[in-house]
Short mmCIF file of C-alpha atoms in Angstrom, two decimals:
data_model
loop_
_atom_site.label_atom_id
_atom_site.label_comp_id
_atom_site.label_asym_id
_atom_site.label_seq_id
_atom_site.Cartn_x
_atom_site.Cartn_y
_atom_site.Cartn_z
CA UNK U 1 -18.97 43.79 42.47
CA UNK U 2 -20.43 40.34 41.95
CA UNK U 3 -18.35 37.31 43.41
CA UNK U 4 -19.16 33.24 42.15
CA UNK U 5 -18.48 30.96 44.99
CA UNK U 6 -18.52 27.24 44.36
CA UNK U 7 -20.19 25.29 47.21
CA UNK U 8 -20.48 21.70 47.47
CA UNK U 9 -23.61 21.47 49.85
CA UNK U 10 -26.57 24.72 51.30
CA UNK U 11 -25.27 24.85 54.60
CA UNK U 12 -22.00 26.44 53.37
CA UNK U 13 -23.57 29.20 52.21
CA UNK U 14 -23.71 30.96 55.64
CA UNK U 15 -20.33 30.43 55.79
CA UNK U 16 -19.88 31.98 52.11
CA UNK U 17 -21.74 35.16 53.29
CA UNK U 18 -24.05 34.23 50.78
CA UNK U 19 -27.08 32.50 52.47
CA UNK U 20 -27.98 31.34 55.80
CA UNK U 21 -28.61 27.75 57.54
CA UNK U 22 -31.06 29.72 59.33
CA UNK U 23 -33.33 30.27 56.44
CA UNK U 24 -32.92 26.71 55.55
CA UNK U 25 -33.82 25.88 59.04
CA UNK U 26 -36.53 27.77 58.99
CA UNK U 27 -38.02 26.56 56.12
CA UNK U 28 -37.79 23.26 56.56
CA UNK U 29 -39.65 23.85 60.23
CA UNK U 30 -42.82 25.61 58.45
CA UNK U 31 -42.76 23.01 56.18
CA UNK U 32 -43.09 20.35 59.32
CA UNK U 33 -45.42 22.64 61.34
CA UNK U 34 -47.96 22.56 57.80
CA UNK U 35 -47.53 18.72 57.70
CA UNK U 36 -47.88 18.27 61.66
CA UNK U 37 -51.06 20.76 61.41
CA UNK U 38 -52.75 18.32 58.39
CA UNK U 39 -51.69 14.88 60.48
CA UNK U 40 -53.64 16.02 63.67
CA UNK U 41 -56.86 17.57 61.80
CA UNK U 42 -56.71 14.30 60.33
CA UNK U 43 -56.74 12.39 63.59
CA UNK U 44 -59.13 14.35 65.37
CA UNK U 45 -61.36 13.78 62.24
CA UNK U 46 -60.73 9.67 62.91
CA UNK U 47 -60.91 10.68 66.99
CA UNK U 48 -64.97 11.64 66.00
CA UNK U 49 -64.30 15.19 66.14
CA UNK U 50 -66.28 16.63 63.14
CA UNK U 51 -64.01 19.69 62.70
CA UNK U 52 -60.63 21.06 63.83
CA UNK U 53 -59.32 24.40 63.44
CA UNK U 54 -55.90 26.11 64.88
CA UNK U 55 -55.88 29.67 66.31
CA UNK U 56 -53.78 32.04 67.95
CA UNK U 57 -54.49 33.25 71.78
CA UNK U 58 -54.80 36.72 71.12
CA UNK U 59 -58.30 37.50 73.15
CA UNK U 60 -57.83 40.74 73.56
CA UNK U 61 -61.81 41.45 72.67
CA UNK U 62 -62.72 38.52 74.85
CA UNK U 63 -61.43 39.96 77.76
CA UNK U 64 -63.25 43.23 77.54
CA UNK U 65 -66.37 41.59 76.78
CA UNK U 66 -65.70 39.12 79.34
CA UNK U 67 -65.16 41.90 81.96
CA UNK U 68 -68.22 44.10 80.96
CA UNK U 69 -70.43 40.81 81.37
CA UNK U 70 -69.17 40.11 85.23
CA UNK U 71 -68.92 43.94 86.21
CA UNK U 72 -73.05 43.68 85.21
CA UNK U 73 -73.63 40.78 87.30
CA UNK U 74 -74.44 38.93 85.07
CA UNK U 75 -73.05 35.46 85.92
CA UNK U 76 -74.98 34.83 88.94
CA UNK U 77 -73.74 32.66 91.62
CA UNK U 78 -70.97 31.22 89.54
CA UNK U 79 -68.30 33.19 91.10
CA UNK U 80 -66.16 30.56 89.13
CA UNK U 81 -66.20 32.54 86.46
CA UNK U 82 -64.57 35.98 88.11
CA UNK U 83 -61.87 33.77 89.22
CA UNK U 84 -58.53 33.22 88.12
CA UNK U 85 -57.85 36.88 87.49
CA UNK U 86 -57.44 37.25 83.75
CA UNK U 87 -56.66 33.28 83.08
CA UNK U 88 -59.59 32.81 81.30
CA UNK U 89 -59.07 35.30 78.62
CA UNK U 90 -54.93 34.48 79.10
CA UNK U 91 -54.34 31.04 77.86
CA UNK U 92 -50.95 31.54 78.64
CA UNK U 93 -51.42 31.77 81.89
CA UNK U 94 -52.48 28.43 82.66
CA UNK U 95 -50.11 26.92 80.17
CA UNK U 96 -46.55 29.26 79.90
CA UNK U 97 -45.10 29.21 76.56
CA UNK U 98 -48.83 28.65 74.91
CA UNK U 99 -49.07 29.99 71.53
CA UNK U 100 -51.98 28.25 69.62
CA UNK U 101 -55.06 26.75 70.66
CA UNK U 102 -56.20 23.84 68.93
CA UNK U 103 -59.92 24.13 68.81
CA UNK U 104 -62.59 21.27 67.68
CA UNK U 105 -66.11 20.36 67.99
CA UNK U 106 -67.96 17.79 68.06
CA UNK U 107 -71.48 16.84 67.31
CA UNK U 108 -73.95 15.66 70.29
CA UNK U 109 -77.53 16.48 68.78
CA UNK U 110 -79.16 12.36 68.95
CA UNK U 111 -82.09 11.42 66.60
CA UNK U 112 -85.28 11.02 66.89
CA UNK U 113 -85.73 12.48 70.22
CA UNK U 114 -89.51 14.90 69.48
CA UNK U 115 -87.57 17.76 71.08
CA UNK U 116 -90.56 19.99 70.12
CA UNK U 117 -92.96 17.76 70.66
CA UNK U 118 -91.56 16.83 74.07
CA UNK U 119 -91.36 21.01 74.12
CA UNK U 120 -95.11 21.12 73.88
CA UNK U 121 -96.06 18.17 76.04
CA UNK U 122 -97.13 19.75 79.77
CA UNK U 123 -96.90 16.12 81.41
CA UNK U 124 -93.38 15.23 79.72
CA UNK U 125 -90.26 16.19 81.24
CA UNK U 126 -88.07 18.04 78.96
CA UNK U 127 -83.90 17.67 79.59
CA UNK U 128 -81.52 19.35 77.07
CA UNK U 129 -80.38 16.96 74.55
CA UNK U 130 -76.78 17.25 75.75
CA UNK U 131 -77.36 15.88 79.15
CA UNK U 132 -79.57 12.73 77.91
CA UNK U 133 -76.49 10.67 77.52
CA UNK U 134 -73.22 9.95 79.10
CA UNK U 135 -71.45 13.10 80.74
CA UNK U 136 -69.55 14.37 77.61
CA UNK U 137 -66.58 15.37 79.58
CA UNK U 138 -64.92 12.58 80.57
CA UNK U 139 -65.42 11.18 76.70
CA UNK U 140 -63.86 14.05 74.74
CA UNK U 141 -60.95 14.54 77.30
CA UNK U 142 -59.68 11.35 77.03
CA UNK U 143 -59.85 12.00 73.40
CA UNK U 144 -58.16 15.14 73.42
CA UNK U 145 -55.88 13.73 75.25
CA UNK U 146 -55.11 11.31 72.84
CA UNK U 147 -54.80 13.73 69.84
CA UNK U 148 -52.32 15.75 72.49
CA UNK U 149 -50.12 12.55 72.74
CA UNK U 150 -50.47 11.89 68.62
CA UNK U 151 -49.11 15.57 68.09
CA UNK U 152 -45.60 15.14 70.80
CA UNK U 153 -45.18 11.49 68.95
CA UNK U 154 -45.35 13.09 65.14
CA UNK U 155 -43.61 16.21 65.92
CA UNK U 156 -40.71 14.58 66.92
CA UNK U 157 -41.14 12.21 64.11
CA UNK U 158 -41.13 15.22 61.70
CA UNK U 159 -38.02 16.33 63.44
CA UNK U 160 -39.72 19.82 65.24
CA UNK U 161 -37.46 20.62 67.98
CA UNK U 162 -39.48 20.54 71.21
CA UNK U 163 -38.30 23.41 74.00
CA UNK U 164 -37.66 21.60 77.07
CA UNK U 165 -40.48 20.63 79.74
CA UNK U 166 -42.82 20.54 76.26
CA UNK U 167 -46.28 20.50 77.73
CA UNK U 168 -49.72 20.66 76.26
CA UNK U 169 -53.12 20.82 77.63
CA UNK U 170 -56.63 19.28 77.27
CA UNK U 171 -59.99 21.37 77.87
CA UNK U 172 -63.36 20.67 77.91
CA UNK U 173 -65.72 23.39 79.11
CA UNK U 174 -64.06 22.39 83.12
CA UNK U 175 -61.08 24.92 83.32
CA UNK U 176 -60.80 28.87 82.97
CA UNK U 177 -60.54 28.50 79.00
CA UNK U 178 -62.96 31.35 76.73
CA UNK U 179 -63.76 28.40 74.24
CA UNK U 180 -66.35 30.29 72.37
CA UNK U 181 -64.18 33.16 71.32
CA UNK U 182 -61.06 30.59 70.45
CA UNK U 183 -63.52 28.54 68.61
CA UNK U 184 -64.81 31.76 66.67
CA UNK U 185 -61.18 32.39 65.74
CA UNK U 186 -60.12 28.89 64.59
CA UNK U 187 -62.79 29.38 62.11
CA UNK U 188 -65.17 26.88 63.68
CA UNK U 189 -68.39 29.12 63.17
CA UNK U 190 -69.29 32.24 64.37
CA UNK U 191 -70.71 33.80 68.23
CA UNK U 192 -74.54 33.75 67.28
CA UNK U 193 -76.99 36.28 69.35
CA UNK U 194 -77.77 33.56 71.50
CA UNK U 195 -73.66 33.57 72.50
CA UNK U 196 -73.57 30.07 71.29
CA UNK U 197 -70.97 29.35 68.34
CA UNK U 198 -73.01 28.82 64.95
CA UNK U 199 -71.39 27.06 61.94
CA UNK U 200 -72.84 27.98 58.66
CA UNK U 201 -72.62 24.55 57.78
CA UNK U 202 -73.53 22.68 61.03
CA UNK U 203 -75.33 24.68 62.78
CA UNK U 204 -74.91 24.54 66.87
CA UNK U 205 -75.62 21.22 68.54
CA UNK U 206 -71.67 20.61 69.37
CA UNK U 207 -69.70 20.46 72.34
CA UNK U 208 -66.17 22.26 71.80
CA UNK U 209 -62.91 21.34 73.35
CA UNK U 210 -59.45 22.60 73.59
CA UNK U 211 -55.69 21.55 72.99
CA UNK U 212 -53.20 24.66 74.08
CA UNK U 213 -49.99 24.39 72.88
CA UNK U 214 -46.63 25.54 72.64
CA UNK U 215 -45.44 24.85 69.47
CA UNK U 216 -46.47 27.76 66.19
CA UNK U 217 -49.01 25.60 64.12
CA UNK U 218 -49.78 27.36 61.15
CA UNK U 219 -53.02 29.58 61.49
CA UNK U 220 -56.45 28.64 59.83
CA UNK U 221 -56.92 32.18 58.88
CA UNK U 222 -60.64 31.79 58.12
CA UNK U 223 -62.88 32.55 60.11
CA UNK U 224 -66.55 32.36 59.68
CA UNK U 225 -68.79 35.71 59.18
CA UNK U 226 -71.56 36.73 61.68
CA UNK U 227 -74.59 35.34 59.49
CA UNK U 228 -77.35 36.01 62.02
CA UNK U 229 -78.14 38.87 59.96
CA UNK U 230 -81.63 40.43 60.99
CA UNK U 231 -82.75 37.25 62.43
CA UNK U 232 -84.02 37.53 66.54
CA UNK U 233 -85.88 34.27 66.90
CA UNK U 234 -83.40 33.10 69.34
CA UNK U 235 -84.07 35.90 71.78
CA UNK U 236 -87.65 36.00 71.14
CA UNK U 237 -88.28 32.51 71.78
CA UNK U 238 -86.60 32.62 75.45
CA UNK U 239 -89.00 31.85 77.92
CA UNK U 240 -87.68 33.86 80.27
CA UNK U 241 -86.08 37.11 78.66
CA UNK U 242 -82.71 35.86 79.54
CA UNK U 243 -81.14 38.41 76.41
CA UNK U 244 -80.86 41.74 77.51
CA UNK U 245 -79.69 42.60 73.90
CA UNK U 246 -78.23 40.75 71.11
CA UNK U 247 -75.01 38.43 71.68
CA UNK U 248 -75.68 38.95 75.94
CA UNK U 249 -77.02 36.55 77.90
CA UNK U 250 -78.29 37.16 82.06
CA UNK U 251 -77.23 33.79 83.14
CA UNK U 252 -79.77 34.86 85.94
CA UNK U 253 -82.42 34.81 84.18
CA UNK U 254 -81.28 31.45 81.88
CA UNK U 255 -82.79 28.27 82.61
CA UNK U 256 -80.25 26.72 82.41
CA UNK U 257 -78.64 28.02 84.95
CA UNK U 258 -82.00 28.46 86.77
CA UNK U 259 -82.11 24.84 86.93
CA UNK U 260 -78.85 23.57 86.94
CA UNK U 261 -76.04 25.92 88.34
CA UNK U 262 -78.64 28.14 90.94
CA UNK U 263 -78.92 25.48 94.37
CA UNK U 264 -81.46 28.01 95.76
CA UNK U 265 -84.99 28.64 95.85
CA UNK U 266 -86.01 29.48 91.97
CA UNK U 267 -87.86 33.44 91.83
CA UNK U 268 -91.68 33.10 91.11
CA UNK U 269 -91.29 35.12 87.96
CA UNK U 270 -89.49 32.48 86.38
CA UNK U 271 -91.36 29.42 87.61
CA UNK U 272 -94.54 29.47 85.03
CA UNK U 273 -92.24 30.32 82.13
CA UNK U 274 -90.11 27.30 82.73
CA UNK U 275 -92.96 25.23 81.88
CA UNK U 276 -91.41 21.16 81.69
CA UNK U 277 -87.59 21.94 81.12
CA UNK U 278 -86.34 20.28 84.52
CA UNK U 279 -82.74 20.30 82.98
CA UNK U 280 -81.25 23.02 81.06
CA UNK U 281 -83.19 24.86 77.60
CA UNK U 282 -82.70 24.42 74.34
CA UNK U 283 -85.18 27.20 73.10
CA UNK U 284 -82.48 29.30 71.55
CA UNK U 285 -80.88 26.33 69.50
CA UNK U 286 -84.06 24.74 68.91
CA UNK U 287 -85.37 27.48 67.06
CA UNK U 288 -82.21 28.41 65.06
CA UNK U 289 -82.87 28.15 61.52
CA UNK U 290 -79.19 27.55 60.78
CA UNK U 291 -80.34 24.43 62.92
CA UNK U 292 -81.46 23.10 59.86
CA UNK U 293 -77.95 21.89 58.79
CA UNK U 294 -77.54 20.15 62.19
CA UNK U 295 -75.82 16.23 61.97
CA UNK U 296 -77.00 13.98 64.24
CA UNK U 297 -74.43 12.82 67.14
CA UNK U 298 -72.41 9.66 65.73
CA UNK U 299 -71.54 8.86 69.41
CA UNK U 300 -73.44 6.16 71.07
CA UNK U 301 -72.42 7.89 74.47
CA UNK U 302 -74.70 10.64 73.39
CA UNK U 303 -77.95 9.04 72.70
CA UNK U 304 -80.48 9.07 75.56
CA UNK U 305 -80.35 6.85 78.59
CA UNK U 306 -83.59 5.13 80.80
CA UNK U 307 -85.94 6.59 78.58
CA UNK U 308 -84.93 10.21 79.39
CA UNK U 309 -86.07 11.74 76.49
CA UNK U 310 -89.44 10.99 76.58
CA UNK U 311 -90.32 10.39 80.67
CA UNK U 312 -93.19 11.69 82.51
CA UNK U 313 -92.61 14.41 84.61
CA UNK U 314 -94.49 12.53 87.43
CA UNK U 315 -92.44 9.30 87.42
CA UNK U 316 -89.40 11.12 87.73
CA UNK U 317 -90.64 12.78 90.87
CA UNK U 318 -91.26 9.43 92.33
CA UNK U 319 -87.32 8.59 92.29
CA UNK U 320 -85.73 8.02 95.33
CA UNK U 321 -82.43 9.85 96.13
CA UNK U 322 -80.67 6.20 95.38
CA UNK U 323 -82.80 5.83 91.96
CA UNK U 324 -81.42 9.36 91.30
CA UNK U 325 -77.65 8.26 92.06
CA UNK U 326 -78.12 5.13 90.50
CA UNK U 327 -79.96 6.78 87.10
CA UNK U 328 -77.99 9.38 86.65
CA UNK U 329 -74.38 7.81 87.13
CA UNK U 330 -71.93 8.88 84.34
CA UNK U 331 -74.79 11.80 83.38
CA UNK U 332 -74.64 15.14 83.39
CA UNK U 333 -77.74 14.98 85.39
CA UNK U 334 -75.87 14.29 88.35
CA UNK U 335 -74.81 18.12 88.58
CA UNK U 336 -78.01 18.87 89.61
CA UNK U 337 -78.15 17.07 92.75
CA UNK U 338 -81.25 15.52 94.09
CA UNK U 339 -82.60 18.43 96.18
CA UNK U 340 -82.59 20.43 93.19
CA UNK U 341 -83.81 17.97 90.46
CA UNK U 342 -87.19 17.82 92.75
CA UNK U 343 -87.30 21.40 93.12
CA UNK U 344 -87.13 21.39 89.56
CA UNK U 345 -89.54 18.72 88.82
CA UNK U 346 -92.06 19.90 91.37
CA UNK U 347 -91.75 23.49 89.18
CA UNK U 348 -92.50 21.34 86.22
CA UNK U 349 -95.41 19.44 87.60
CA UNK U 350 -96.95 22.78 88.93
CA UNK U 351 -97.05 23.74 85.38
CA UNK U 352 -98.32 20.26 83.84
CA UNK U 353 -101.85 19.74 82.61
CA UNK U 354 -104.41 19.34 85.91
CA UNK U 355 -104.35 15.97 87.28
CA UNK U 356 -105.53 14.94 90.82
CA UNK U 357 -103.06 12.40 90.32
CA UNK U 358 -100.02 15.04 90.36
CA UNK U 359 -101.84 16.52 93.13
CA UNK U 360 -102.09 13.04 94.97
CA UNK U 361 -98.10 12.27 94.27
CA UNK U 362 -96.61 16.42 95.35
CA UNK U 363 -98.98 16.18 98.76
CA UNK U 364 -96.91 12.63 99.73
CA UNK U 365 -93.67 13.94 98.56
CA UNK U 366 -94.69 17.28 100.90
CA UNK U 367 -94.18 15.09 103.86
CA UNK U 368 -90.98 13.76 104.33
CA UNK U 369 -89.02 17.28 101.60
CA UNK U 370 -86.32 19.62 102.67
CA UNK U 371 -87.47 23.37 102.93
CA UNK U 372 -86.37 24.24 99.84
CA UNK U 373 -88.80 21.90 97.81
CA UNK U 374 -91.54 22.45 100.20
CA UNK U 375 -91.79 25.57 98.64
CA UNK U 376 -91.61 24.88 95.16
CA UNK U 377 -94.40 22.16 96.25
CA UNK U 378 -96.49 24.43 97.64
CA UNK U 379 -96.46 26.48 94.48
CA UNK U 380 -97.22 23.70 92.87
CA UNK U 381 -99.82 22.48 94.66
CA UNK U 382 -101.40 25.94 93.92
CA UNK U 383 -100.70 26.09 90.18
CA UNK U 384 -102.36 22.37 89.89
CA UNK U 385 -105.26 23.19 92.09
CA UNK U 386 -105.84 26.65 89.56
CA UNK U 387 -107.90 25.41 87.25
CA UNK U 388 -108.66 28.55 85.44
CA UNK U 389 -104.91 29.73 85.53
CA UNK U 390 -104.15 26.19 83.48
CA UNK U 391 -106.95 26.84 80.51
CA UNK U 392 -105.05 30.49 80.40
CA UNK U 393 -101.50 28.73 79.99
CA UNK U 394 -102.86 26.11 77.89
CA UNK U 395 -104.07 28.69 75.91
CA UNK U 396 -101.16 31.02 76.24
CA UNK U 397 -98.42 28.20 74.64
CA UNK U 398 -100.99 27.59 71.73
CA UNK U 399 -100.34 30.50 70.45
CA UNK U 400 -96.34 29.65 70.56
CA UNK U 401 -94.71 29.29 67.51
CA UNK U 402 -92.21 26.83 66.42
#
């Protein structure tokens, strides 16, 4: 049997037994959460973010992955990454109530900076392109932050309800967060061999940051495809064998970390292959071919500082622990710390063309240098004073391609 009911407004059809308020509710909420999720891809696009996806914080294939890589030993010394129990593959664990990650990126590659040609130039230093500006942290934080206030202020604009003690959180690359795999699922790009997100249209020279949140964005239910396809330039390139296989990287054997997170004496077998890269590698990235659809860094904070991109290994050296502190304020440099900058720049000098005048300037700095660069001096020394062993390297990165 069929009944007509005359209503004068919606909301009295729950009481009619014909509809619900709920529905209507409901609707009206997606229809908010769509119009909130547009507003703040929109700001984070005028914030100088170049792309912003949303994604849910299911990491369930993260966290295997994640565990396989520690149980191998892979991370090294950074026993900051085993912490935290499962909070880094957990999001809601270091923000209750999370249900969406907010995930963006943002461009840092700066122009005209001979990366290869610094690369192939013994007596150059060679620092990876993210670290010759301003310490990216503090700058995308504060604008995360910002985007974080913009979404509270239009939600309750838009009239989403808000549970109480509403909380959201910024990260960037500083806190237990897997960005890489959130990133992957917000449809920022995919997790290239080299274990660094690639976007098909952008390649990789971006930072990524994080916004978790509690409220249920709608999902940008596109990710990108694994286009590395047959390609293995990235792991062929590394100077050091750092890629065990495809997609896994032995921090261990990473400059990067060799030179940046390790504060210890760096192995032998590692010390020739470093050749001038006295902060970080960019090897993998450098030879990317999706690379080729790279946009240069729009932020001024990013573009190199005192001359860093194109400095002599052997006036770096000559810096004073105050010329360090003072040069390398507000830079990821700083990280480093002196004792292991001149370890690393005394590796870097062993492996530079000949020159009596390297020679001249790793004998003075001998004198007054803590153990641990003492060594890497004498190894130096050695490496300069092998004149046959240089014509071999010389010859040796000839042959390199690029």
């Amino acid at each position: 049997m069929r009944y007509l009911v005359q209503v004068k407004n919606l909301s009295e059809l729950y009481v009619k037994g014909i509809g619900s308020t709920r529905t209507m509710a409901d609707s009206q909420q997606t229809t908010a959460l769509a119009q909130l999720a547009s507003e703040l891809k929109a700001e984070g696009l005028r914030l100088g973010f170049q792309q912003i996806g949303i994604a849910d914080i299911d990491l369930t294939e993260a966290h295997q992955r994640l565990h396989d890589w520690l149980d191998k030993g892979y991370h090294g010394n950074m026993a900051w990454m085993a912490d935290h129990g499962d909070m880094r593959t957990r999001p809601d664990q270091l923000l209750p109530g999370t249900t969406r990650a907010i995930s963006l990126r943002m461009d840092y590659l700066p122009g005209d900076t001979q990366l290869i040609a610094a690369l192939k130039d013994g007596e150059t230093a060679y620092i990876s392109r993210y670290a010759l500006g301003r310490d990216y942290h503090k700058l995308i934080r504060k604008r995360l932050s910002q985007l974080a206030a913009f979404i509270e202020l239009r939600a309750e604009a838009l009239g989403i309800p808000l549970p109480q003690g509403f909380q959201h959180r910024a990260f960037v690359d500083s806190a237990p967060v897997s960005e890489k795999p959130l990133a992957a699922k917000a449809g920022l790009g995919w997790q290239g061999k080299h274990t660094l997100i690639i976007n098909r249209a952008a390649g990789s020279w971006f930072f990524l940051g994080e916004v978790l949140t509690c409220l249920p964005l709608p999902l940008d239910s596109n990710p990108q495809a694994d286009e590395c396809g047959e390609c293995t330039a990235c792991l062929k390139v590394c100077p050091t064998d750092a890629f065990p296989r495809p997609y896994e990287l032995d921090a261990r054997r990473c400059i990067s970390y060799l030179t940046i997170e390790n504060k210890g004496p760096i192995p032998e077998e590692f010390r020739e292959p470093m050749g001038n890269r006295v902060f970080g590698c960019d090897d993998c990235q450098a030879i990317c071919p999706w690379n080729k659809y790279a946009s240069l860094t729009q932020e001024i904070d990013f573009l190199p500082r005192h001359k860093l991109d194109s400095t002599k290994l052997v006036e770096l050296f000559q810096w004073t622990e105050q010329e360090f502190l003072d040069r390398t304020a507000g830079s990821p440099l700083r990280r480093t710390g002196y004792e292991s900058w001149q370890r690393n720049l005394a590796i870097g000098l062993g492996n530079a063309p000949h020159s009596a005048e390297i020679i001249e300037h790793l004998q003075r700095a001998r004198e007054h240098a803590t153990d641990m660069v003492r060594e890497h001096i004498d190894w130096a020394l050695m490496q300069q004073r092998n004149v046959d062993r240089k014509r071999k390297r010389k010859i040796k990165n000839s042959e390199r391609e690029w």
